[in-house]
Amino acid sequence: MATAASAGHLYVVATPIGNLGDLSERAIKTLQAVDLIACEDTRVTKKLLAKLEISCPCISYREENEKTQALALLKDLQAGKSIALVSDAGTPTLSDPGFRVVRACRNEDVPVVPIPGPCAFTTALCASGLPTNGFLFLGFLPPKASARKRFFEKYQDFEYTIVLYESCHRIDKFLDDLLETLGPDRTLCLAREITKRHETFLVGTGQSVKDQLQKSSKKGEFVIIIAPKSFSL
Ligand code: SAM
């Protein structure tokens, strides 16, 4: 790496999903060097920057303003600014805002540089013990039970692992729908609060994961991993 930030470059910077120690040296150097940081929630990113003693102008780039902000950022990049794109946690663009500005840069030949790091689904998958030879990551399923069940029915015989995100508010209902459609014996992993103090991995058949969940806390963030039908631990 010649310099930490070059003029007219967009840096897609992954930030911790819980443990500040997971922020890479390269990410820190990039955040120190850029002219502008585009953040999902400026309050969240400013807290991170304060811990790192970095003062850099921040601009909001979130789902609601993504269309207009993508064009504004493109103009700034074309004018020679170096910009870091971050989300509240993890890797931008993965179930997070960012896709539009990256696409705009690619269309206009503006260089995009990934600064890799934490990501909830890869972190959960690598420690789950479920097959990693091939997997489908889909982020959040639709919140409605009927749409969720249709998804499970469609993918019940899928030959690879399926990785999903879900909020703590829906985790019970999510598991009920999953067990109802895929049955109680499908091997699952529920990864909760990864890299944080209360990190928990519940692994086993759907029924045993559900039973374990009843006995543990349901607070926090979850990654759900569904093994192929043929797999057992
Ligand atoms: N872009 C982020 C990434 O790279 O992981 C994901 C953002 S998405 C809006 C947030 C969801 O990711 C949460 O609802 C949860 O499903 C999952 N997640 C994020 N952090 C997590 C953690 N520490 N433990 C478990 N799941 C997490």
Tab-separated table of N, CA, C and O in Angstrom, residues 6-90:
chain	number	residue	atom	x	y	z
A	6	SER	N	-5.733	7.716	-1.641
A	6	SER	CA	-5.370	8.437	-2.869
A	6	SER	C	-6.533	9.284	-3.332
A	6	SER	O	-7.706	8.922	-3.139
A	7	ALA	N	-6.214	10.410	-3.975
A	7	ALA	CA	-7.250	11.326	-4.468
A	7	ALA	C	-8.210	10.601	-5.399
A	7	ALA	O	-7.789	9.756	-6.208
A	8	GLY	N	-9.474	10.917	-5.274
A	8	GLY	CA	-10.463	10.367	-6.192
A	8	GLY	C	-10.753	8.880	-6.017
A	8	GLY	O	-11.314	8.251	-6.912
A	9	HIS	N	-10.374	8.315	-4.870
A	9	HIS	CA	-10.635	6.883	-4.619
A	9	HIS	C	-11.739	6.724	-3.568
A	9	HIS	O	-11.766	7.466	-2.574
A	10	LEU	N	-12.602	5.726	-3.798
A	10	LEU	CA	-13.595	5.350	-2.790
A	10	LEU	C	-13.081	4.120	-2.045
A	10	LEU	O	-12.749	3.102	-2.664
A	11	TYR	N	-13.014	4.203	-0.719
A	11	TYR	CA	-12.568	3.081	0.109
A	11	TYR	C	-13.778	2.487	0.817
A	11	TYR	O	-14.501	3.218	1.517
A	12	VAL	N	-14.018	1.208	0.610
A	12	VAL	CA	-15.135	0.528	1.277
A	12	VAL	C	-14.543	-0.145	2.521
A	12	VAL	O	-13.847	-1.158	2.418
A	13	VAL	N	-14.802	0.453	3.676
A	13	VAL	CA	-14.076	0.072	4.897
A	13	VAL	C	-14.970	-0.717	5.857
A	13	VAL	O	-16.006	-0.217	6.312
A	14	ALA	N	-14.559	-1.932	6.178
A	14	ALA	CA	-15.300	-2.739	7.156
A	14	ALA	C	-14.928	-2.285	8.567
A	14	ALA	O	-13.758	-2.023	8.852
A	15	THR	N	-15.934	-2.201	9.438
A	15	THR	CA	-15.700	-1.800	10.838
A	15	THR	C	-16.207	-2.926	11.758
A	15	THR	O	-16.941	-3.815	11.308
A	16	PRO	N	-15.840	-2.908	13.036
A	16	PRO	CA	-16.187	-4.022	13.931
A	16	PRO	C	-17.690	-4.300	14.049
A	16	PRO	O	-18.505	-3.377	13.961
A	17	ILE	N	-18.019	-5.566	14.312
A	17	ILE	CA	-19.415	-5.939	14.571
A	17	ILE	C	-19.628	-6.091	16.076
A	17	ILE	O	-20.609	-6.660	16.522
A	18	GLY	N	-18.706	-5.604	16.845
A	18	GLY	CA	-18.845	-5.684	18.308
A	18	GLY	C	-17.535	-5.424	19.024
A	18	GLY	O	-17.489	-4.663	19.977
A	19	ASN	N	-16.474	-6.032	18.543
A	19	ASN	CA	-15.186	-5.937	19.228
A	19	ASN	C	-14.274	-4.956	18.490
A	19	ASN	O	-13.859	-5.213	17.356
A	20	LEU	N	-13.969	-3.853	19.152
A	20	LEU	CA	-13.161	-2.793	18.523
A	20	LEU	C	-11.800	-3.311	18.054
A	20	LEU	O	-11.230	-2.807	17.081
A	21	GLY	N	-11.314	-4.340	18.741
A	21	GLY	CA	-10.014	-4.918	18.385
A	21	GLY	C	-9.990	-5.525	16.990
A	21	GLY	O	-8.922	-5.813	16.449
A	22	ASP	N	-11.172	-5.720	16.410
A	22	ASP	CA	-11.226	-6.311	15.065
A	22	ASP	C	-11.036	-5.282	13.953
A	22	ASP	O	-11.023	-5.648	12.773
A	23	LEU	N	-10.927	-4.016	14.316
A	23	LEU	CA	-10.700	-2.996	13.281
A	23	LEU	C	-9.256	-3.129	12.804
A	23	LEU	O	-8.328	-3.125	13.615
A	24	SER	N	-9.071	-3.245	11.503
A	24	SER	CA	-7.710	-3.497	11.007
A	24	SER	C	-6.869	-2.229	11.008
A	24	SER	O	-7.391	-1.112	10.961
A	25	GLU	N	-5.569	-2.458	11.006
A	25	GLU	CA	-4.623	-1.338	10.963
A	25	GLU	C	-4.831	-0.542	9.670
A	25	GLU	O	-4.786	0.678	9.652
A	26	ARG	N	-5.110	-1.272	8.616
A	26	ARG	CA	-5.303	-0.609	7.320
A	26	ARG	C	-6.588	0.234	7.330
A	26	ARG	O	-6.629	1.322	6.761
A	27	ALA	N	-7.624	-0.288	8.004
A	27	ALA	CA	-8.872	0.484	8.113
A	27	ALA	C	-8.616	1.774	8.879
A	27	ALA	O	-9.070	2.854	8.464
A	28	ILE	N	-7.882	1.676	9.986
A	28	ILE	CA	-7.598	2.876	10.798
A	28	ILE	C	-6.818	3.892	9.956
A	28	ILE	O	-7.167	5.076	9.909
A	29	LYS	N	-5.783	3.416	9.265
A	29	LYS	CA	-4.965	4.340	8.459
A	29	LYS	C	-5.810	4.999	7.370
A	29	LYS	O	-5.632	6.182	7.058
A	30	THR	N	-6.720	4.254	6.812
A	30	THR	CA	-7.573	4.814	5.756
A	30	THR	C	-8.503	5.880	6.331
A	30	THR	O	-8.642	6.969	5.762
A	31	LEU	N	-9.120	5.563	7.484
A	31	LEU	CA	-10.041	6.536	8.101
A	31	LEU	C	-9.288	7.799	8.535
A	31	LEU	O	-9.844	8.895	8.519
A	32	GLN	N	-8.031	7.624	8.883
A	32	GLN	CA	-7.215	8.802	9.261
A	32	GLN	C	-6.890	9.676	8.053
A	32	GLN	O	-6.748	10.888	8.173
A	33	ALA	N	-6.794	9.045	6.887
A	33	ALA	CA	-6.225	9.754	5.743
A	33	ALA	C	-7.256	10.359	4.777
A	33	ALA	O	-6.924	11.279	4.029
A	34	VAL	N	-8.489	9.830	4.775
A	34	VAL	CA	-9.435	10.292	3.758
A	34	VAL	C	-9.928	11.723	4.032
A	34	VAL	O	-9.835	12.220	5.155
A	35	ASP	N	-10.491	12.346	2.981
A	35	ASP	CA	-11.037	13.704	3.111
A	35	ASP	C	-12.433	13.694	3.720
A	35	ASP	O	-12.870	14.679	4.305
A	36	LEU	N	-13.155	12.583	3.509
A	36	LEU	CA	-14.561	12.539	3.923
A	36	LEU	C	-14.945	11.093	4.242
A	36	LEU	O	-14.475	10.161	3.577
A	37	ILE	N	-15.805	10.926	5.254
A	37	ILE	CA	-16.305	9.575	5.561
A	37	ILE	C	-17.823	9.570	5.368
A	37	ILE	O	-18.538	10.380	5.977
A	38	ALA	N	-18.298	8.696	4.506
A	38	ALA	CA	-19.744	8.539	4.288
A	38	ALA	C	-20.218	7.425	5.208
A	38	ALA	O	-19.754	6.286	5.114
A	39	CYS	N	-21.136	7.778	6.156
A	39	CYS	CA	-21.542	6.805	7.180
A	39	CYS	C	-23.043	6.566	7.134
A	39	CYS	O	-23.803	7.459	6.795
A	40	GLU	N	-23.415	5.379	7.592
A	40	GLU	CA	-24.839	5.053	7.668
A	40	GLU	C	-25.506	5.970	8.714
A	40	GLU	O	-26.461	6.666	8.409
A	41	ASP	N	-25.000	5.953	9.924
A	41	ASP	CA	-25.490	6.849	10.982
A	41	ASP	C	-24.273	7.608	11.513
A	41	ASP	O	-23.384	7.001	12.121
A	42	THR	N	-24.259	8.904	11.277
A	42	THR	CA	-23.060	9.681	11.637
A	42	THR	C	-22.781	9.604	13.147
A	42	THR	O	-21.622	9.607	13.560
A	43	ARG	N	-23.842	9.457	13.955
A	43	ARG	CA	-23.610	9.398	15.417
A	43	ARG	C	-22.824	8.141	15.785
A	43	ARG	O	-21.923	8.169	16.616
A	44	VAL	N	-23.164	7.019	15.130
A	44	VAL	CA	-22.468	5.749	15.417
A	44	VAL	C	-21.006	5.849	14.990
A	44	VAL	O	-20.087	5.503	15.734
A	45	THR	N	-20.780	6.360	13.781
A	45	THR	CA	-19.405	6.421	13.276
A	45	THR	C	-18.573	7.445	14.045
A	45	THR	O	-17.387	7.218	14.303
A	46	LYS	N	-19.217	8.544	14.453
A	46	LYS	CA	-18.456	9.552	15.218
A	46	LYS	C	-17.965	8.986	16.553
A	46	LYS	O	-16.893	9.343	17.016
A	47	LYS	N	-18.751	8.077	17.132
A	47	LYS	CA	-18.298	7.432	18.384
A	47	LYS	C	-17.040	6.605	18.127
A	47	LYS	O	-16.093	6.632	18.895
A	48	LEU	N	-17.062	5.872	17.013
A	48	LEU	CA	-15.883	5.056	16.649
A	48	LEU	C	-14.682	5.962	16.387
A	48	LEU	O	-13.577	5.707	16.881
A	49	LEU	N	-14.921	7.038	15.650
A	49	LEU	CA	-13.820	7.958	15.311
A	49	LEU	C	-13.264	8.622	16.571
A	49	LEU	O	-12.055	8.830	16.686
A	50	ALA	N	-14.154	8.920	17.521
A	50	ALA	CA	-13.691	9.545	18.770
A	50	ALA	C	-12.745	8.600	19.507
A	50	ALA	O	-11.700	9.013	20.013
A	51	LYS	N	-13.101	7.308	19.545
A	51	LYS	CA	-12.235	6.324	20.212
A	51	LYS	C	-10.873	6.258	19.535
A	51	LYS	O	-9.861	6.003	20.162
A	52	LEU	N	-10.869	6.471	18.228
A	52	LEU	CA	-9.616	6.385	17.460
A	52	LEU	C	-8.906	7.744	17.377
A	52	LEU	O	-7.852	7.847	16.752
A	53	GLU	N	-9.526	8.738	17.979
A	53	GLU	CA	-9.005	10.119	17.941
A	53	GLU	C	-8.812	10.605	16.501
A	53	GLU	O	-7.791	11.179	16.146
A	54	ILE	N	-9.813	10.310	15.688
A	54	ILE	CA	-9.789	10.765	14.296
A	54	ILE	C	-10.849	11.844	14.138
A	54	ILE	O	-12.002	11.651	14.544
A	55	SER	N	-10.445	12.973	13.583
A	55	SER	CA	-11.477	13.982	13.275
A	55	SER	C	-11.489	14.159	11.759
A	55	SER	O	-10.497	14.552	11.155
A	56	CYS	N	-12.602	13.783	11.182
A	56	CYS	CA	-12.733	13.845	9.720
A	56	CYS	C	-14.193	14.196	9.439
A	56	CYS	O	-15.089	13.699	10.143
A	57	PRO	N	-14.461	15.033	8.459
A	57	PRO	CA	-15.869	15.332	8.152
A	57	PRO	C	-16.636	14.051	7.804
A	57	PRO	O	-16.097	13.166	7.128
A	58	CYS	N	-17.862	13.977	8.326
A	58	CYS	CA	-18.708	12.802	8.067
A	58	CYS	C	-19.972	13.259	7.346
A	58	CYS	O	-20.483	14.346	7.610
A	59	ILE	N	-20.467	12.432	6.483
A	59	ILE	CA	-21.703	12.735	5.775
A	59	ILE	C	-22.607	11.506	5.861
A	59	ILE	O	-22.115	10.375	5.878
A	60	SER	N	-23.917	11.747	5.960
A	60	SER	CA	-24.834	10.616	6.096
A	60	SER	C	-25.096	9.970	4.732
A	60	SER	O	-25.388	10.646	3.749
A	61	TYR	N	-24.968	8.658	4.698
A	61	TYR	CA	-25.268	7.881	3.485
A	61	TYR	C	-26.049	6.666	3.954
A	61	TYR	O	-25.491	5.714	4.502
A	62	ARG	N	-27.363	6.742	3.845
A	62	ARG	CA	-28.172	5.637	4.361
A	62	ARG	C	-29.263	5.304	3.353
A	62	ARG	O	-29.391	5.984	2.328
A	63	GLU	N	-29.995	4.243	3.671
A	63	GLU	CA	-30.989	3.718	2.736
A	63	GLU	C	-31.906	4.830	2.205
A	63	GLU	O	-32.187	4.893	1.010
A	64	GLU	N	-32.324	5.730	3.083
A	64	GLU	CA	-33.316	6.742	2.714
A	64	GLU	C	-32.766	7.793	1.747
A	64	GLU	O	-33.524	8.400	0.995
A	65	ASN	N	-31.454	8.071	1.796
A	65	ASN	CA	-30.921	9.122	0.916
A	65	ASN	C	-29.888	8.573	-0.068
A	65	ASN	O	-29.139	9.327	-0.685
A	66	GLU	N	-29.858	7.242	-0.186
A	66	GLU	CA	-28.779	6.601	-0.946
A	66	GLU	C	-28.714	7.069	-2.405
A	66	GLU	O	-27.624	7.310	-2.925
A	67	LYS	N	-29.880	7.235	-3.021
A	67	LYS	CA	-29.885	7.592	-4.448
A	67	LYS	C	-29.194	8.935	-4.680
A	67	LYS	O	-28.325	9.055	-5.538
A	68	THR	N	-29.599	9.944	-3.924
A	68	THR	CA	-29.030	11.284	-4.138
A	68	THR	C	-27.598	11.362	-3.621
A	68	THR	O	-26.735	11.972	-4.264
A	69	GLN	N	-27.343	10.723	-2.474
A	69	GLN	CA	-25.992	10.797	-1.909
A	69	GLN	C	-24.973	10.073	-2.787
A	69	GLN	O	-23.811	10.476	-2.853
A	70	ALA	N	-25.384	9.011	-3.452
A	70	ALA	CA	-24.452	8.281	-4.325
A	70	ALA	C	-23.930	9.218	-5.412
A	70	ALA	O	-22.726	9.251	-5.710
A	71	LEU	N	-24.836	10.015	-5.982
A	71	LEU	CA	-24.432	10.944	-7.053
A	71	LEU	C	-23.562	12.068	-6.503
A	71	LEU	O	-22.571	12.470	-7.120
A	72	ALA	N	-23.927	12.557	-5.297
A	72	ALA	CA	-23.140	13.632	-4.677
A	72	ALA	C	-21.721	13.134	-4.369
A	72	ALA	O	-20.732	13.847	-4.619
A	73	LEU	N	-21.625	11.919	-3.855
A	73	LEU	CA	-20.294	11.369	-3.532
A	73	LEU	C	-19.479	11.145	-4.807
A	73	LEU	O	-18.275	11.406	-4.836
A	74	LEU	N	-20.155	10.693	-5.851
A	74	LEU	CA	-19.457	10.483	-7.130
A	74	LEU	C	-18.830	11.793	-7.618
A	74	LEU	O	-17.675	11.826	-8.037
A	75	LYS	N	-19.601	12.869	-7.512
A	75	LYS	CA	-19.091	14.188	-7.933
A	75	LYS	C	-17.859	14.573	-7.116
A	75	LYS	O	-16.869	15.064	-7.652
A	76	ASP	N	-17.943	14.366	-5.798
A	76	ASP	CA	-16.809	14.688	-4.917
A	76	ASP	C	-15.580	13.856	-5.304
A	76	ASP	O	-14.453	14.347	-5.308
A	77	LEU	N	-15.812	12.589	-5.603
A	77	LEU	CA	-14.694	11.710	-5.993
A	77	LEU	C	-14.079	12.194	-7.306
A	77	LEU	O	-12.850	12.266	-7.454
A	78	GLN	N	-14.950	12.562	-8.235
A	78	GLN	CA	-14.457	13.023	-9.536
A	78	GLN	C	-13.716	14.360	-9.420
A	78	GLN	O	-12.847	14.665	-10.223
A	79	ALA	N	-14.059	15.103	-8.357
A	79	ALA	CA	-13.357	16.372	-8.108
A	79	ALA	C	-12.041	16.138	-7.361
A	79	ALA	O	-11.324	17.085	-7.053
A	80	GLY	N	-11.759	14.879	-7.008
A	80	GLY	CA	-10.446	14.565	-6.416
A	80	GLY	C	-10.457	14.229	-4.936
A	80	GLY	O	-9.403	13.965	-4.352
A	81	LYS	N	-11.651	14.205	-4.318
A	81	LYS	CA	-11.676	13.860	-2.886
A	81	LYS	C	-11.439	12.367	-2.682
A	81	LYS	O	-11.861	11.552	-3.526
A	82	SER	N	-10.831	12.004	-1.566
A	82	SER	CA	-10.785	10.590	-1.187
A	82	SER	C	-11.879	10.382	-0.142
A	82	SER	O	-12.042	11.196	0.770
A	83	ILE	N	-12.630	9.300	-0.318
A	83	ILE	CA	-13.804	9.079	0.543
A	83	ILE	C	-13.799	7.648	1.079
A	83	ILE	O	-13.550	6.695	0.323
A	84	ALA	N	-14.097	7.506	2.379
A	84	ALA	CA	-14.300	6.173	2.964
A	84	ALA	C	-15.791	5.962	3.148
A	84	ALA	O	-16.498	6.860	3.609
A	85	LEU	N	-16.246	4.784	2.780
A	85	LEU	CA	-17.644	4.402	3.000
A	85	LEU	C	-17.664	3.395	4.152
A	85	LEU	O	-16.968	2.368	4.083
A	86	VAL	N	-18.438	3.694	5.191
A	86	VAL	CA	-18.576	2.743	6.299
A	86	VAL	C	-20.058	2.569	6.611
A	86	VAL	O	-20.875	3.420	6.251
A	87	SER	N	-20.391	1.471	7.297
A	87	SER	CA	-21.760	1.326	7.807
A	87	SER	C	-21.676	1.298	9.327
A	87	SER	O	-20.592	1.437	9.894
A	88	ASP	N	-22.808	1.112	9.996
A	88	ASP	CA	-22.774	1.133	11.465
A	88	ASP	C	-21.879	0.027	12.012
A	88	ASP	O	-21.226	0.197	13.038
A	89	ALA	N	-21.894	-1.117	11.347
A	89	ALA	CA	-21.081	-2.252	11.803
A	89	ALA	C	-20.888	-3.229	10.652
A	89	ALA	O	-21.805	-3.451	9.869
A	90	GLY	N	-19.707	-3.791	10.569
A	90	GLY	CA	-19.444	-4.809	9.551
A	90	GLY	C	-19.064	-4.222	8.208
A	90	GLY	O	-18.549	-3.098	8.112
